[in-house]
Coordinates of N, CA and C in Angstrom, one line a residue:
M495 N -0.1 -7.4 2.0 CA -1.1 -6.7 1.2 C -0.7 -5.2 1.1
V496 N -0.4 -4.5 2.2 CA -0.1 -3.1 2.2 C 1.3 -3.0 1.6
A497 N 2.2 -3.9 1.8 CA 3.6 -3.8 1.4 C 3.7 -3.7 -0.1
V498 N 2.8 -4.4 -0.8 CA 2.9 -4.5 -2.3 C 1.7 -3.8 -2.9
D499 N 0.8 -3.1 -2.1 CA -0.3 -2.4 -2.6 C -1.3 -3.2 -3.5
C500 N -1.5 -4.4 -3.1 CA -2.4 -5.3 -3.9 C -3.7 -5.5 -3.2
R501 N -4.6 -6.1 -3.9 CA -5.9 -6.5 -3.3 C -5.8 -7.8 -2.6
I502 N -6.8 -8.0 -1.7 CA -6.7 -9.3 -0.9 C -6.9 -10.5 -1.8
G503 N -7.7 -10.3 -2.9 CA -7.8 -11.4 -3.9 C -6.7 -11.7 -4.8
D504 N -5.7 -10.8 -4.8 CA -4.5 -10.9 -5.6 C -3.5 -12.0 -5.0
F505 N -3.7 -12.3 -3.8 CA -2.8 -13.3 -3.2 C -3.5 -14.4 -2.4
L506 N -4.8 -14.2 -2.1 CA -5.5 -15.3 -1.5 C -6.4 -15.9 -2.5
A507 N -6.8 -17.2 -2.3 CA -7.7 -17.9 -3.1 C -9.1 -17.3 -2.8
Q508 N -9.8 -16.9 -3.8 CA -11.2 -16.3 -3.6 C -12.1 -17.4 -3.1
D509 N -12.0 -18.6 -3.6 CA -13.0 -19.6 -3.3 C -12.3 -21.0 -3.5
K510 N -13.1 -22.0 -3.4 CA -12.6 -23.4 -3.6 C -12.1 -23.6 -5.0
H511 N -12.8 -23.0 -6.0 CA -12.4 -23.2 -7.4 C -11.0 -22.6 -7.6
H512 N -10.8 -21.4 -7.1 CA -9.5 -20.7 -7.3 C -8.4 -21.5 -6.5
A513 N -8.8 -22.0 -5.4 CA -7.8 -22.8 -4.6 C -7.4 -24.0 -5.4
N514 N -8.3 -24.7 -6.0 CA -8.0 -25.9 -6.8 C -7.2 -25.6 -8.1
K515 N -7.5 -24.4 -8.6 CA -6.7 -23.9 -9.8 C -5.3 -23.4 -9.5
G516 N -5.1 -23.2 -8.2 CA -3.8 -22.6 -7.9 C -3.7 -21.1 -8.0
F517 N -4.8 -20.4 -8.0 CA -4.8 -19.0 -8.2 C -4.7 -18.3 -6.8
Y518 N -3.5 -18.4 -6.3 CA -3.1 -17.7 -5.1 C -1.6 -17.6 -5.0
M519 N -1.1 -16.7 -4.2 CA 0.3 -16.5 -4.1 C 1.0 -17.6 -3.4
K520 N 2.1 -18.1 -3.9 CA 2.9 -19.2 -3.3 C 4.2 -18.7 -2.8
L521 N 4.9 -19.5 -2.0 CA 6.2 -19.1 -1.6 C 7.2 -18.9 -2.7
E522 N 7.0 -19.6 -3.8 CA 7.9 -19.5 -5.0 C 7.8 -18.1 -5.6
D523 N 6.7 -17.4 -5.3 CA 6.5 -16.1 -5.9 C 7.2 -15.0 -5.1
I524 N 7.8 -15.4 -4.0 CA 8.5 -14.5 -3.1 C 10.0 -14.9 -3.0
V525 N 10.8 -14.1 -3.7 CA 12.3 -14.4 -3.7 C 13.0 -13.5 -2.7
L526 N 13.5 -14.2 -1.7 CA 14.3 -13.4 -0.6 C 15.7 -13.5 -1.0
T527 N 16.3 -12.3 -1.1 CA 17.7 -12.2 -1.5 C 18.5 -11.4 -0.5
L528 N 19.7 -11.9 -0.2 CA 20.7 -11.2 0.7 C 21.4 -10.2 -0.1
E529 N 21.3 -8.9 0.3 CA 22.1 -7.8 -0.3 C 23.0 -7.2 0.7
G530 N 24.2 -6.8 0.2 CA 25.1 -6.2 1.1 C 26.1 -7.3 1.6
D531 N 27.1 -6.9 2.3 CA 28.2 -7.8 2.7 C 27.8 -8.5 4.0
E532 N 27.0 -7.9 4.9 CA 26.7 -8.5 6.1 C 25.5 -9.4 6.1
P533 N 25.6 -10.7 6.5 CA 24.4 -11.6 6.5 C 23.5 -11.3 7.7
T534 N 22.7 -10.3 7.5 CA 21.8 -9.9 8.6 C 20.4 -9.8 8.0
A535 N 19.4 -9.9 8.9 CA 18.0 -9.8 8.5 C 17.7 -8.5 7.8
E536 N 18.4 -7.4 8.2 CA 18.1 -6.1 7.7 C 18.6 -6.0 6.2
N537 N 19.5 -6.9 5.8 CA 20.0 -6.8 4.4 C 19.2 -7.8 3.5
I538 N 18.1 -8.3 4.0 CA 17.3 -9.2 3.1 C 16.2 -8.3 2.3
T539 N 16.1 -8.6 1.1 CA 15.2 -7.9 0.2 C 14.3 -8.9 -0.4
A540 N 13.0 -8.6 -0.5 CA 12.0 -9.6 -1.1 C 11.6 -9.0 -2.5
F541 N 11.6 -9.9 -3.4 CA 11.0 -9.6 -4.8 C 9.7 -10.4 -4.9
I542 N 8.6 -9.7 -4.9 CA 7.3 -10.4 -4.8 C 6.6 -10.2 -6.2
T543 N 6.3 -11.4 -6.8 CA 5.6 -11.4 -8.1 C 4.1 -11.6 -7.8
I544 N 3.3 -10.7 -8.3 CA 1.8 -10.8 -8.1 C 1.3 -11.4 -9.4
K545 N 1.0 -12.7 -9.4 CA 0.6 -13.4 -10.6 C -0.9 -13.4 -10.8
Y546 N -1.7 -13.2 -9.8 CA -3.1 -13.5 -9.9 C -3.9 -12.2 -9.6
E547 N -3.6 -11.1 -10.2 CA -4.3 -9.9 -10.0 C -5.7 -9.9 -10.6
K548 N -6.5 -9.0 -10.2 CA -7.9 -8.9 -10.6 C -7.9 -8.7 -12.2
R549 N -8.7 -9.5 -12.8 CA -9.0 -9.5 -14.2 C -7.9 -10.1 -15.1
I550 N -6.7 -10.3 -14.5 CA -5.6 -10.9 -15.3 C -5.0 -12.1 -14.7
K551 N -5.8 -12.9 -14.0 CA -5.3 -14.1 -13.4 C -4.7 -15.1 -14.3
K552 N -5.1 -15.1 -15.6 CA -4.5 -16.0 -16.5 C -3.4 -15.4 -17.4
S553 N -3.1 -14.2 -17.1 CA -2.1 -13.4 -17.9 C -0.7 -13.8 -17.4
Y554 N 0.3 -13.5 -18.3 CA 1.7 -13.7 -18.0 C 2.4 -12.4 -17.8
N555 N 1.6 -11.3 -17.8 CA 2.2 -10.0 -17.6 C 2.1 -9.6 -16.1
H556 N 3.0 -10.1 -15.4 CA 3.0 -10.0 -13.9 C 3.8 -8.8 -13.4
R557 N 3.3 -8.2 -12.3 CA 4.0 -7.1 -11.6 C 4.9 -7.8 -10.6
T558 N 6.1 -7.3 -10.4 CA 7.0 -7.7 -9.3 C 7.4 -6.5 -8.5
R559 N 7.2 -6.6 -7.2 CA 7.5 -5.5 -6.3 C 8.7 -5.8 -5.4
R560 N 9.5 -4.8 -5.2 CA 10.6 -5.0 -4.3 C 10.3 -4.4 -2.9
V561 N 10.5 -5.2 -1.9 CA 10.2 -4.9 -0.5 C 11.4 -5.0 0.3
E562 N 11.8 -4.0 1.1 CA 12.9 -4.0 2.0 C 12.5 -4.0 3.4
S563 N 13.3 -4.3 4.3 CA 13.1 -4.3 5.7 C 13.0 -2.8 6.2
F564 N 12.2 -2.5 7.1 CA 12.1 -1.1 7.7 C 13.4 -0.7 8.4
K565 N 14.1 -1.7 8.9 CA 15.4 -1.5 9.7 C 15.1 -0.6 10.9
D566 N 13.9 -0.8 11.5 CA 13.5 0.1 12.6 C 12.9 -0.8 13.6
A567 N 13.4 -0.9 14.8 CA 12.9 -1.8 15.9 C 11.5 -1.5 16.3
T568 N 11.1 -0.2 16.1 CA 9.7 0.1 16.5 C 8.7 -0.4 15.5
L569 N 9.1 -0.8 14.3 CA 8.2 -1.3 13.3 C 8.3 -2.8 13.0
T570 N 8.9 -3.5 14.0 CA 9.2 -4.9 13.9 C 7.9 -5.7 13.6
T571 N 6.8 -5.4 14.2 CA 5.6 -6.1 14.1 C 4.9 -6.0 12.7
V572 N 5.3 -5.0 11.9 CA 4.7 -4.8 10.6 C 5.7 -4.9 9.5
D573 N 6.9 -5.5 9.8 CA 8.0 -5.6 8.9 C 7.8 -6.9 8.1
L574 N 7.4 -6.8 6.8 CA 7.1 -8.0 6.0 C 8.4 -9.0 6.0
I575 N 9.5 -8.4 5.8 CA 10.8 -9.2 5.7 C 10.9 -10.1 7.0
L576 N 10.8 -9.5 8.1 CA 10.9 -10.2 9.4 C 9.8 -11.2 9.6
M577 N 8.6 -10.9 9.1 CA 7.5 -11.8 9.2 C 7.8 -13.1 8.4
L578 N 8.3 -12.9 7.2 CA 8.6 -14.0 6.3 C 9.7 -14.9 6.9
L579 N 10.7 -14.2 7.5 CA 11.8 -15.0 8.1 C 11.3 -15.8 9.3
V580 N 10.5 -15.2 10.2 CA 9.9 -15.9 11.3 C 9.0 -17.0 10.9
H581 N 8.2 -16.8 9.9 CA 7.3 -17.8 9.4 C 8.1 -19.0 8.8
G582 N 9.2 -18.7 8.1 CA 10.0 -19.8 7.5 C 10.7 -20.6 8.5
L583 N 11.3 -19.9 9.5 CA 12.1 -20.6 10.6 C 11.2 -21.3 11.5
R584 N 10.1 -20.8 11.9 CA 9.2 -21.4 12.8 C 8.6 -22.7 12.3
H585 N 8.4 -22.8 11.0 CA 7.8 -24.0 10.4 C 8.7 -24.8 9.5
G586 N 10.0 -24.5 9.6 CA 11.0 -25.3 8.8 C 10.8 -25.2 7.3
L587 N 10.5 -24.0 6.8 CA 10.2 -23.8 5.4 C 11.5 -23.5 4.6
F588 N 12.6 -23.2 5.2 CA 13.8 -23.0 4.4 C 14.6 -24.2 4.1
K589 N 15.1 -24.3 2.9 CA 15.7 -25.5 2.4 C 17.0 -25.9 3.2
T590 N 17.8 -24.8 3.5 CA 19.0 -25.0 4.2 C 19.1 -24.2 5.5
G591 N 19.3 -24.9 6.6 CA 19.4 -24.2 7.9 C 18.2 -24.2 8.8
A592 N 18.4 -24.3 10.1 CA 17.3 -24.3 11.0 C 17.3 -23.0 11.9
T593 N 18.4 -22.3 11.8 CA 18.4 -21.0 12.6 C 18.6 -19.9 11.6
L594 N 18.4 -18.6 12.0 CA 18.6 -17.5 11.2 C 20.0 -17.4 10.6
D595 N 21.0 -17.6 11.5 CA 22.4 -17.5 11.1 C 22.7 -18.5 10.0
Q596 N 22.2 -19.7 10.2 CA 22.4 -20.8 9.2 C 21.8 -20.5 7.8
V597 N 20.6 -20.0 7.9 CA 19.9 -19.6 6.7 C 20.6 -18.5 5.9
L598 N 21.0 -17.5 6.7 CA 21.7 -16.3 6.0 C 23.0 -16.7 5.5
M599 N 23.8 -17.5 6.2 CA 25.1 -17.9 5.7 C 25.0 -18.8 4.5
A600 N 23.9 -19.6 4.4 CA 23.7 -20.5 3.3 C 23.4 -19.6 2.0
A601 N 22.6 -18.5 2.3 CA 22.3 -17.6 1.2 C 23.6 -16.9 0.7
K602 N 24.4 -16.5 1.7 CA 25.7 -15.8 1.3 C 26.6 -16.6 0.5
A603 N 26.5 -17.9 0.7 CA 27.4 -18.8 0.0 C 26.9 -19.1 -1.4
R604 N 25.7 -18.8 -1.7 CA 25.1 -19.1 -3.1 C 25.5 -18.0 -4.0
G605 N 25.6 -18.3 -5.3 CA 25.9 -17.4 -6.3 C 24.8 -16.3 -6.4
D606 N 23.5 -16.7 -6.3 CA 22.4 -15.8 -6.4 C 22.0 -15.2 -5.1
R607 N 22.6 -15.6 -4.0 CA 22.4 -15.1 -2.7 C 21.0 -15.1 -2.2
T608 N 20.2 -16.1 -2.6 CA 18.8 -16.3 -2.3 C 18.6 -17.2 -1.1
L609 N 17.6 -17.0 -0.4 CA 17.1 -17.9 0.7 C 16.2 -18.9 0.0
R610 N 16.5 -20.2 -0.1 CA 15.7 -21.1 -0.8 C 14.6 -21.7 0.1
W611 N 13.4 -21.8 -0.5 CA 12.3 -22.4 0.2 C 12.3 -23.9 0.0
K612 N 12.0 -24.6 1.1 CA 12.0 -26.1 1.0 C 10.7 -26.6 0.3
Y613 N 9.6 -25.8 0.4 CA 8.4 -26.2 -0.2 C 7.9 -24.9 -1.0
P614 N 8.5 -24.6 -2.1 CA 8.1 -23.4 -2.9 C 6.6 -23.4 -3.3
E615 N 6.0 -24.6 -3.4 CA 4.6 -24.7 -3.9 C 3.6 -24.4 -2.8
Y616 N 4.1 -24.2 -1.5 CA 3.2 -23.9 -0.4 C 2.6 -22.5 -0.6
P617 N 1.4 -22.3 -0.1 CA 0.8 -20.9 -0.2 C 1.6 -19.9 0.7
F618 N 1.6 -18.7 0.3 CA 2.1 -17.6 1.1 C 1.3 -17.4 2.4
V619 N 0.0 -17.5 2.3 CA -0.8 -17.4 3.5 C -1.6 -18.8 3.6
P620 N -1.2 -19.6 4.6 CA -1.8 -20.9 4.8 C -3.2 -20.7 5.5
A621 N -4.0 -21.8 5.4 CA -5.3 -21.8 6.0 C -5.2 -22.1 7.5
M622 N -6.2 -21.6 8.2 CA -6.3 -22.0 9.6 C -7.5 -22.9 9.8
T623 N -7.2 -24.1 10.2 CA -8.2 -25.1 10.3 C -9.1 -24.9 11.6
H624 N -8.5 -24.4 12.6 CA -9.2 -24.1 13.8 C -8.8 -22.6 14.3
P625 N -9.5 -21.6 13.8 CA -9.1 -20.2 14.1 C -9.0 -19.9 15.6
T626 N -9.8 -20.6 16.4 CA -9.6 -20.3 17.9 C -8.3 -20.8 18.4
A627 N -7.8 -21.8 17.9 CA -6.5 -22.4 18.3 C -5.4 -21.9 17.5
G628 N -5.6 -21.3 16.3 CA -4.6 -20.8 15.5 C -3.8 -21.9 14.8
T629 N -4.4 -23.0 14.5 CA -3.7 -24.1 13.9 C -3.6 -23.9 12.4
L630 N -2.4 -23.9 11.8 CA -2.2 -23.7 10.4 C -2.0 -25.0 9.6
T631 N -2.6 -25.0 8.5 CA -2.4 -26.1 7.5 C -1.5 -25.5 6.4
L632 N -0.2 -25.8 6.5 CA 0.8 -25.0 5.7 C 0.6 -25.3 4.2
S633 N 0.1 -26.4 3.8 CA 0.0 -26.7 2.4 C -1.3 -26.3 1.8
T634 N -2.2 -25.8 2.6 CA -3.5 -25.4 2.1 C -3.7 -23.9 2.1
P635 N -4.1 -23.3 1.0 CA -4.2 -21.9 0.9 C -5.3 -21.3 1.7
A636 N -5.1 -20.2 2.3 CA -6.2 -19.5 3.0 C -7.1 -18.9 1.9
R637 N -8.4 -18.8 2.2 CA -9.3 -18.2 1.3 C -9.8 -16.8 1.8
Y638 N -10.5 -16.1 0.9 CA -10.9 -14.8 1.2 C -11.8 -14.7 2.4
K639 N -12.6 -15.7 2.6 CA -13.5 -15.6 3.8 C -12.8 -15.5 5.1
M640 N -11.6 -16.2 5.2 CA -10.8 -16.2 6.4 C -10.3 -14.8 6.7
A641 N -9.8 -14.1 5.6 CA -9.3 -12.7 5.8 C -10.4 -11.8 6.1
Y642 N -11.6 -12.0 5.5 CA -12.7 -11.1 5.7 C -13.1 -11.2 7.2
S643 N -13.3 -12.4 7.7 CA -13.7 -12.5 9.1 C -12.7 -12.0 10.1
T644 N -11.4 -12.2 9.7 CA -10.3 -11.8 10.6 C -10.3 -10.3 10.7
I645 N -10.3 -9.6 9.6 CA -10.2 -8.1 9.6 C -11.5 -7.5 10.2
L646 N -12.6 -8.2 10.0 CA -13.9 -7.7 10.6 C -13.8 -7.8 12.1
R647 N -13.2 -8.9 12.6 CA -13.0 -9.1 14.0 C -12.0 -8.1 14.6
M648 N -11.0 -7.8 13.8 CA -10.0 -6.8 14.3 C -10.6 -5.4 14.4
G649 N -11.5 -5.1 13.5 CA -12.2 -3.8 13.6 C -13.1 -3.7 14.8
D650 N -13.8 -4.8 15.1 CA -14.6 -4.9 16.3 C -13.8 -4.7 17.6
I651 N -12.7 -5.4 17.7 CA -11.8 -5.3 18.9 C -11.2 -3.9 19.0
S652 N -10.9 -3.3 17.9 CA -10.3 -1.9 17.9 C -11.3 -0.8 18.2
G653 N -12.6 -1.2 18.2 CA -13.6 -0.2 18.5 C -14.0 0.7 17.3
Y654 N -13.8 0.2 16.0 CA -14.3 0.9 14.9 C -15.8 1.0 14.9
L655 N -16.3 2.2 14.6 CA -17.8 2.4 14.6 C -18.4 1.7 13.4
S656 N -17.7 1.8 12.2 CA -18.2 1.1 11.0 C -17.5 -0.2 10.8
R657 N -18.0 -1.0 9.9 CA -17.4 -2.3 9.7 C -16.0 -2.2 9.0
L658 N -15.0 -2.8 9.4 CA -13.7 -2.8 8.8 C -13.6 -3.9 7.8
L659 N -13.4 -3.6 6.5 CA -13.4 -4.6 5.5 C -12.0 -4.8 4.9
T660 N -11.9 -5.9 4.1 CA -10.5 -6.2 3.6 C -10.0 -5.1 2.7
H661 N -10.9 -4.5 1.9 CA -10.5 -3.4 0.9 C -10.1 -2.2 1.6
D662 N -10.5 -2.0 2.9 CA -10.1 -0.8 3.6 C -8.6 -0.8 3.8
I663 N -8.0 -2.0 3.9 CA -6.5 -2.0 4.1 C -5.8 -1.5 2.8
R664 N -6.3 -1.9 1.6 CA -5.8 -1.4 0.4 C -6.1 0.1 0.2
R665 N -7.2 0.5 0.7 CA -7.6 1.9 0.6 C -6.7 2.8 1.4
G666 N -6.3 2.3 2.6 CA -5.4 3.0 3.4 C -4.0 3.1 2.8
A667 N -3.5 2.0 2.1 CA -2.2 2.1 1.5 C -2.3 3.1 0.3
A668 N -3.4 3.1 -0.4 CA -3.6 4.0 -1.6 C -3.5 5.4 -1.1
K669 N -4.2 5.7 0.0 CA -4.2 7.1 0.5 C -2.8 7.5 0.9
D670 N -2.0 6.6 1.5 CA -0.7 6.9 1.8 C 0.1 7.3 0.6
L671 N -0.1 6.5 -0.5 CA 0.6 6.7 -1.7 C 0.3 8.1 -2.4
V672 N -0.9 8.4 -2.4 CA -1.3 9.7 -3.0 C -0.8 10.9 -2.2
R673 N -0.5 10.7 -1.0 CA 0.0 11.8 -0.2 C 1.6 11.9 -0.2
L674 N 2.2 11.0 -0.9 CA 3.7 11.1 -1.0 C 4.1 12.3 -1.8
P675 N 5.2 12.9 -1.6 CA 5.7 14.1 -2.3 C 5.8 13.8 -3.8
K676 N 5.5 14.8 -4.7 CA 5.6 14.5 -6.1 C 6.9 14.1 -6.6
E677 N 8.0 14.5 -5.9 CA 9.3 14.1 -6.4 C 9.5 12.6 -6.2
I678 N 8.7 12.0 -5.4 CA 8.7 10.5 -5.2 C 7.8 9.8 -6.2
M679 N 6.6 10.3 -6.3 CA 5.6 9.6 -7.1 C 5.6 10.2 -8.6
K680 N 6.4 11.2 -8.8 CA 6.5 11.9 -10.1 C 5.1 12.6 -10.4
A681 N 4.2 11.9 -11.0 CA 2.9 12.4 -11.2 C 2.0 11.7 -10.2
S682 N 1.3 12.5 -9.4 CA 0.5 11.9 -8.3 C -0.4 10.8 -8.7
D683 N -1.4 11.0 -9.5 CA -2.3 10.0 -9.9 C -1.7 8.9 -10.8
A684 N -0.9 9.3 -11.7 CA -0.3 8.3 -12.6 C 0.7 7.4 -11.8
G685 N 1.5 7.9 -10.9 CA 2.4 7.1 -10.1 C 1.7 6.2 -9.2
T686 N 0.6 6.7 -8.6 CA -0.2 5.9 -7.7 C -0.9 4.8 -8.5
A687 N -1.4 5.1 -9.7 CA -2.0 4.1 -10.5 C -1.1 2.9 -10.8
R688 N 0.1 3.2 -11.2 CA 1.1 2.2 -11.5 C 1.4 1.3 -10.2
A689 N 1.5 2.0 -9.1 CA 1.8 1.3 -7.8 C 0.6 0.3 -7.5
L690 N -0.6 0.8 -7.7 CA -1.8 0.0 -7.4 C -2.2 -1.0 -8.4
G691 N -1.6 -0.9 -9.6 CA -1.9 -1.9 -10.7 C -3.2 -1.5 -11.4
H692 N -3.6 -0.2 -11.4 CA -4.8 0.3 -12.0 C -4.5 0.6 -13.5
N693 N -5.3 0.1 -14.4 CA -5.2 0.4 -15.8 C -5.9 1.7 -16.1
D694 N -6.9 2.1 -15.4 CA -7.6 3.3 -15.6 C -7.3 4.3 -14.4
I695 N -6.8 5.4 -14.8 CA -6.4 6.4 -13.7 C -7.6 6.9 -13.0
R696 N -8.8 6.8 -13.6 CA -10.0 7.3 -12.9 C -10.3 6.4 -11.6
S697 N -9.9 5.2 -11.7 CA -10.0 4.3 -10.5 C -9.1 4.8 -9.3
T698 N -8.0 5.3 -9.7 CA -7.0 5.8 -8.7 C -7.5 7.1 -8.1
R699 N -8.1 7.9 -8.8 CA -8.6 9.2 -8.3 C -9.6 9.1 -7.2
F700 N -10.3 7.9 -7.2 CA -11.2 7.7 -6.1 C -10.6 7.7 -4.8
Y701 N -9.3 7.4 -4.7 CA -8.6 7.4 -3.4 C -8.0 8.7 -3.1
N702 N -7.9 9.6 -4.1 CA -7.1 10.8 -3.9 C -8.0 11.9 -3.4
I703 N -8.5 11.7 -2.1 CA -9.4 12.6 -1.5 C -8.9 12.9 -0.1

């Protein structure tokens, strides 16, 4: 969510209706590509297509975001590339290879140098059938309610005085963007609006405080 500056509902199924319609991010929307000569996790780049954004879930005008590894051992737990690799290897979701070396070497041998998903139709975020045990149903998409309760619980454990909501994660990412130097974002509000997928720059200025 933070890595691609999207809303929680842009990649999770909002409800049963959206789940049945397939309005959620799938593994096929995430293309992992090996870049560079060395077959290492640090050289994996993800191209993530956001197909079901707010108000344009039936549109074909999709945004695609490029995400690279942080390449920093201190940021391992928040590195989306490493999370995707761990998720794929742990649950046997890669088409070729059972170990990281095998998966990377298979990608290097391909013309497009991609890591192929075995089940591309599976959701990016699977549902938990028993949250206390952490049991995942890989073929079933997680819904908004699961994320809401999880983040709310995280806030409670962390000692937040106010309730931590799903949109607070996006709000934090937006505030980081508006504080980037102008030479990176070009025009502060306009650059941030493009990154967040806002059609109206006035929505973006809400975060620029």
